[in-house]
CSV table of C-alpha atoms and ligand atoms in Angstrom, one decimal:
chain,number,residue,atom,x,y,z
A,1,UNK,CA,0.0,0.0,0.1
A,2,UNK,CA,1.4,3.5,-0.9
A,3,UNK,CA,1.8,6.0,2.0
A,4,UNK,CA,-0.2,9.2,1.6
A,5,UNK,CA,3.2,11.2,0.9
A,6,UNK,CA,3.8,8.9,-2.1
A,7,UNK,CA,0.5,8.8,-3.3
A,8,UNK,CA,0.4,12.7,-3.4
A,9,UNK,CA,3.9,12.8,-5.3
A,10,UNK,CA,2.3,10.9,-7.9
A,11,UNK,CA,-0.7,13.0,-8.3
A,12,UNK,CA,1.7,15.9,-8.5
A,13,UNK,CA,3.9,14.3,-11.0
A,14,UNK,CA,0.9,14.0,-13.2
A,15,UNK,CA,0.1,17.6,-13.0
A,16,UNK,CA,3.2,19.3,-13.4
A,17,UNK,CA,2.5,21.7,-16.3
A,18,UNK,CA,-0.4,23.5,-14.7
A,19,UNK,CA,1.2,26.9,-13.6
A,20,UNK,CA,-2.0,28.9,-13.3
A,21,UNK,CA,-3.0,30.5,-10.1
A,22,UNK,CA,-6.5,30.1,-8.8
A,23,UNK,CA,-9.0,33.0,-9.0
A,24,UNK,CA,-9.6,32.5,-5.2
A,25,UNK,CA,-5.8,33.2,-4.5
A,26,UNK,CA,-6.2,36.6,-6.6
A,27,UNK,CA,-9.3,37.5,-4.8
A,28,UNK,CA,-8.1,36.8,-1.0
A,29,UNK,CA,-4.6,38.3,-1.8
A,30,UNK,CA,-6.1,41.9,-2.3
A,31,UNK,CA,-7.1,41.4,1.5
A,32,UNK,CA,-3.8,40.6,2.7
A,33,UNK,CA,-1.8,43.3,4.3
A,34,UNK,CA,1.0,44.4,2.2
A,35,UNK,CA,4.2,42.7,2.9
A,36,UNK,CA,2.6,39.6,4.7
A,37,UNK,CA,4.1,36.6,5.8
A,38,UNK,CA,1.6,34.1,4.4
A,39,UNK,CA,1.3,30.3,5.2
A,40,UNK,CA,-0.1,28.2,2.7
A,41,UNK,CA,-1.2,24.7,4.1
A,42,UNK,CA,-1.5,22.3,1.4
A,43,UNK,CA,0.1,24.7,-1.1
A,44,UNK,CA,0.9,21.9,-3.7
A,45,UNK,CA,3.2,22.7,-6.8
A,46,UNK,CA,3.2,26.3,-5.6
A,47,UNK,CA,0.8,28.2,-8.1
A,48,UNK,CA,-0.9,30.2,-5.5
A,49,UNK,CA,2.3,30.6,-3.6
A,50,UNK,CA,4.0,32.1,-6.6
A,51,UNK,CA,1.3,34.7,-7.0
A,52,UNK,CA,1.7,35.8,-3.5
A,53,UNK,CA,5.4,36.0,-3.9
A,54,UNK,CA,4.9,38.1,-7.0
A,55,UNK,CA,2.5,40.4,-5.1
A,56,UNK,CA,5.2,41.2,-2.6
A,57,UNK,CA,4.8,38.5,0.3
A,58,UNK,CA,6.8,36.1,2.0
A,59,UNK,CA,5.5,32.6,1.8
A,60,UNK,CA,5.7,29.1,4.0
A,61,UNK,CA,4.4,26.6,2.0
A,62,UNK,CA,3.5,23.2,4.0
A,63,UNK,CA,2.7,20.1,2.1
A,64,UNK,CA,2.9,16.4,2.7
A,65,UNK,CA,4.4,16.0,-0.8
A,66,UNK,CA,8.0,16.6,-1.3
A,67,UNK,CA,7.7,16.3,-4.7
A,68,UNK,CA,5.3,19.3,-4.9
A,69,UNK,CA,7.5,21.2,-2.6
A,70,UNK,CA,10.5,20.7,-4.9
A,71,UNK,CA,8.5,22.1,-7.8
A,72,UNK,CA,7.2,25.0,-5.6
A,73,UNK,CA,11.0,25.7,-4.7
A,74,UNK,CA,12.0,25.6,-8.4
A,75,UNK,CA,9.1,28.0,-9.5
A,76,UNK,CA,10.1,30.5,-6.8
A,77,UNK,CA,13.7,30.3,-7.9
A,78,UNK,CA,12.9,30.6,-11.7
A,79,UNK,CA,11.1,33.6,-10.7
A,80,UNK,CA,13.8,35.3,-8.3
A,81,UNK,CA,11.9,34.7,-5.2
A,82,UNK,CA,13.8,31.7,-3.6
A,83,UNK,CA,14.8,34.0,-0.5
A,84,UNK,CA,11.3,35.0,0.1
A,85,UNK,CA,9.9,31.1,0.3
A,86,UNK,CA,10.3,28.4,2.9
A,87,UNK,CA,9.0,24.9,2.3
A,88,UNK,CA,8.4,22.3,4.9
A,89,UNK,CA,7.2,18.8,4.5
A,90,UNK,CA,4.3,18.1,7.0
A,91,UNK,CA,1.5,15.8,7.3
A,92,UNK,CA,-1.4,17.7,8.7
A,93,UNK,CA,-2.9,14.4,10.0
A,94,UNK,CA,0.2,13.5,12.0
A,95,UNK,CA,2.3,16.3,12.8
A,96,UNK,CA,2.2,19.7,14.8
A,97,UNK,CA,2.3,22.8,12.5
A,98,UNK,CA,5.7,23.8,12.4
A,99,UNK,CA,4.9,27.5,12.8
A,100,UNK,CA,5.3,30.0,15.7
A,101,UNK,CA,2.3,31.1,17.6
A,102,UNK,CA,1.3,34.6,16.7
A,103,UNK,CA,3.7,34.9,13.8
A,104,UNK,CA,1.5,35.1,10.5
A,105,UNK,CA,-0.5,37.8,8.9
A,106,UNK,CA,-2.4,35.5,6.6
A,107,UNK,CA,-3.0,31.6,6.7
A,108,UNK,CA,-4.5,30.3,3.4
A,109,UNK,CA,-5.5,26.8,2.3
A,110,UNK,CA,-7.4,26.0,-0.7
A,111,UNK,CA,-9.1,22.6,-0.8
A,112,UNK,CA,-6.2,20.9,1.0
A,113,UNK,CA,-7.8,20.3,4.5
A,114,UNK,CA,-10.5,17.8,3.3
A,115,UNK,CA,-8.6,14.6,4.3
A,116,UNK,CA,-9.6,14.3,8.0
A,117,UNK,CA,-12.2,13.5,10.3
A,118,UNK,CA,-14.3,16.0,12.3
A,119,UNK,CA,-12.2,16.1,15.4
A,120,UNK,CA,-9.1,16.5,13.7
A,121,UNK,CA,-10.4,19.1,11.3
A,122,UNK,CA,-11.6,21.1,14.4
A,123,UNK,CA,-8.0,20.8,15.8
A,124,UNK,CA,-6.7,22.1,12.9
A,125,UNK,CA,-9.0,25.3,13.2
A,126,UNK,CA,-7.5,25.8,16.7
A,127,UNK,CA,-3.8,25.2,15.5
A,128,UNK,CA,-4.4,27.7,12.8
A,129,UNK,CA,-5.8,30.2,15.0
A,130,UNK,CA,-2.8,30.1,17.2
A,131,UNK,CA,-0.3,30.9,14.5
A,132,UNK,CA,-2.2,34.2,13.5
A,133,UNK,CA,-0.9,37.5,14.7
A,134,UNK,CA,-3.4,39.4,16.4
A,135,UNK,CA,-5.4,41.2,13.4
A,136,UNK,CA,-4.0,38.2,11.2
A,137,UNK,CA,-6.7,36.4,9.1
A,138,UNK,CA,-7.4,32.8,7.8
A,139,UNK,CA,-8.9,31.9,4.4
A,140,UNK,CA,-9.6,28.2,4.0
A,141,UNK,CA,-11.7,26.4,1.4
A,142,UNK,CA,-13.0,22.8,1.7
A,143,UNK,CA,-14.5,21.1,-0.8
A,144,UNK,CA,-18.6,21.0,0.0
A,145,UNK,CA,-21.3,18.6,-0.3
A,146,UNK,CA,-23.0,21.0,-3.1
A,147,UNK,CA,-21.2,19.0,-5.7
A,148,UNK,CA,-24.0,16.9,-6.3
A,149,UNK,CA,-22.3,14.5,-8.8
A,150,UNK,CA,-19.4,14.2,-6.7
A,151,UNK,CA,-21.5,13.1,-3.6
A,152,UNK,CA,-23.4,10.8,-5.5
A,153,UNK,CA,-20.2,9.0,-6.4
A,154,UNK,CA,-18.8,9.1,-3.0
A,155,UNK,CA,-21.9,7.7,-1.7
A,156,UNK,CA,-21.7,4.9,-4.3
A,157,UNK,CA,-18.2,4.2,-4.4
A,158,UNK,CA,-16.9,4.6,-0.9
A,159,UNK,CA,-17.5,3.9,2.9
A,160,UNK,CA,-18.9,6.3,5.4
A,161,UNK,CA,-16.5,7.0,8.0
A,162,UNK,CA,-18.7,9.9,9.7
A,163,UNK,CA,-21.4,12.1,8.4
A,164,UNK,CA,-20.0,13.6,5.2
A,165,UNK,CA,-16.7,12.0,5.7
A,166,UNK,CA,-15.7,9.0,3.3
A,167,UNK,CA,-13.1,6.3,3.0
A,168,UNK,CA,-11.9,6.3,-0.4
A,169,UNK,CA,-9.1,4.2,-1.4
A,170,UNK,CA,-7.9,4.2,2.4
A,171,UNK,CA,-8.0,8.0,2.3
A,172,UNK,CA,-10.4,10.2,4.4
A,173,UNK,CA,-12.4,12.5,2.3
A,174,UNK,CA,-14.5,15.1,4.0
A,175,UNK,CA,-17.4,17.2,2.6
A,176,UNK,CA,-18.5,19.0,5.5
A,177,UNK,CA,-21.7,21.4,5.1
A,178,UNK,CA,-22.0,24.9,6.1
A,179,UNK,CA,-23.6,23.8,9.5
A,180,UNK,CA,-21.2,20.9,10.1
A,181,UNK,CA,-18.3,23.6,9.9
A,182,UNK,CA,-20.2,26.2,12.0
A,183,UNK,CA,-20.8,23.8,14.7
A,184,UNK,CA,-17.0,22.7,14.6
A,185,UNK,CA,-15.9,26.2,14.7
A,186,UNK,CA,-18.4,26.8,17.8
A,187,UNK,CA,-16.5,24.5,19.9
A,188,UNK,CA,-13.0,25.8,19.4
A,189,UNK,CA,-14.0,29.1,21.3
A,190,UNK,CA,-12.9,31.0,18.2
A,191,UNK,CA,-15.2,34.0,18.2
A,192,UNK,CA,-14.7,35.6,15.0
A,193,UNK,CA,-15.3,33.6,12.1
A,194,UNK,CA,-17.5,33.2,9.0
A,195,UNK,CA,-18.5,30.1,6.8
A,196,UNK,CA,-19.6,31.0,3.3
A,197,UNK,CA,-20.6,28.7,0.5
A,198,UNK,CA,-18.9,29.6,-2.8
A,199,UNK,CA,-18.5,28.5,-6.1
A,200,UNK,CA,-15.0,29.1,-7.5
A,201,UNK,CA,-14.7,29.2,-11.2
A,202,UNK,CA,-11.3,27.1,-12.0
A,203,UNK,CA,-8.5,29.3,-13.6
A,204,UNK,CA,-6.9,26.2,-15.2
A,205,UNK,CA,-9.3,24.5,-17.6
A,206,UNK,CA,-8.5,21.0,-18.9
A,207,UNK,CA,-10.8,19.4,-21.5
A,208,UNK,CA,-13.4,17.3,-19.9
A,209,UNK,CA,-12.4,18.5,-16.6
A,210,UNK,CA,-14.8,20.5,-14.2
A,211,UNK,CA,-15.1,24.1,-14.8
A,212,UNK,CA,-16.3,25.3,-11.1
A,213,UNK,CA,-15.5,23.9,-7.9
A,214,UNK,CA,-18.3,24.0,-4.8
A,215,UNK,CA,-16.5,24.9,-1.9
A,216,UNK,CA,-17.2,26.1,1.8
A,217,UNK,CA,-15.0,28.9,2.8
A,218,UNK,CA,-13.9,29.4,6.2
A,219,UNK,CA,-12.7,33.1,7.5
A,220,UNK,CA,-11.0,33.5,10.7
A,221,UNK,CA,-10.0,36.5,12.3
A,222,UNK,CA,-7.9,37.1,15.2
B,1,SAM,C1,-6.3,19.3,-3.9
B,1,SAM,S1,-4.7,19.7,-3.6
B,1,SAM,C2,-4.8,21.4,-3.7
B,1,SAM,C3,-3.4,22.0,-3.8
B,1,SAM,C4,-3.5,23.7,-3.8
B,1,SAM,N1,-3.6,24.1,-2.6
B,1,SAM,C5,-4.2,24.1,-4.8
B,1,SAM,O1,-5.2,24.9,-4.7
B,1,SAM,O2,-4.3,23.7,-6.1
B,1,SAM,C6,-4.4,19.2,-2.0
B,1,SAM,C7,-3.0,19.4,-1.4
B,1,SAM,O3,-3.0,18.8,-0.2
B,1,SAM,C8,-1.8,18.2,0.0
B,1,SAM,N2,-2.2,17.4,1.3
B,1,SAM,C9,-2.9,16.1,1.2
B,1,SAM,N3,-2.9,15.4,2.4
B,1,SAM,C10,-2.1,16.1,2.9
B,1,SAM,C11,-1.8,16.0,4.5
B,1,SAM,N4,-2.4,15.0,5.3
B,1,SAM,N5,-0.8,16.9,5.1
B,1,SAM,C12,-0.4,18.0,4.3
B,1,SAM,N6,-0.9,18.1,3.0
B,1,SAM,C13,-1.6,17.4,2.4
B,1,SAM,C14,-1.5,17.6,-1.2
B,1,SAM,O4,-0.1,17.2,-1.4
B,1,SAM,C15,-1.9,18.6,-2.2
B,1,SAM,O5,-1.0,19.7,-2.6
């Protein structure tokens, strides 16, 4: 059986040519204070991280895939931003987030925290809140159950671990609803948050691939 890191290395190897940053990154970057320290959790091959670097921020990319992180470093170097980027291999399911408390202006994670059950995801909200400076903000998106086609597939082809959490090929996949995410956030004691359902238009379009993504966005303010 492949471990998760190797599984993600393979996935990233198959999509290396894609260098387009997301619409979501572009929209949220406008809200970052100028010259921010941004932590991109599950930043993959670094497309969004490169956009943040080009916009004048320093970026830490955390990801389980060393292959993706090395691609991210190559992208940054090719564009002259190697000094503004730090990467670290981290499994969010196993490791503590390697970031000092109260050190980060913007925490960012686009569809990369969908691999855990309810309790662990809730713990990650607290860990992310802790890394924010006072005045800092977290922008996190999660694939949502509003994608009816995908939900039909998950219900048919996988087994249920918890409500809206599925076991697919030995990997957990969560599709928490707005209500579930709100309940989870309530238990953390974090006061200032929003949960917004969004449809993100995909920037990189490949033939036969989806053109939009159904997500729930969490914004946490400290
Ligand atoms: C769907 S991709 C999203 C990548 C990128 N954020 C984007 O918007 O294109 C999910 C990312 O999460 C990373 N990932 C998956 N499981 C992880 C885990 N347990 N710990 C850390 N990163 C993980 C993957 O390597 C991948 O880069």
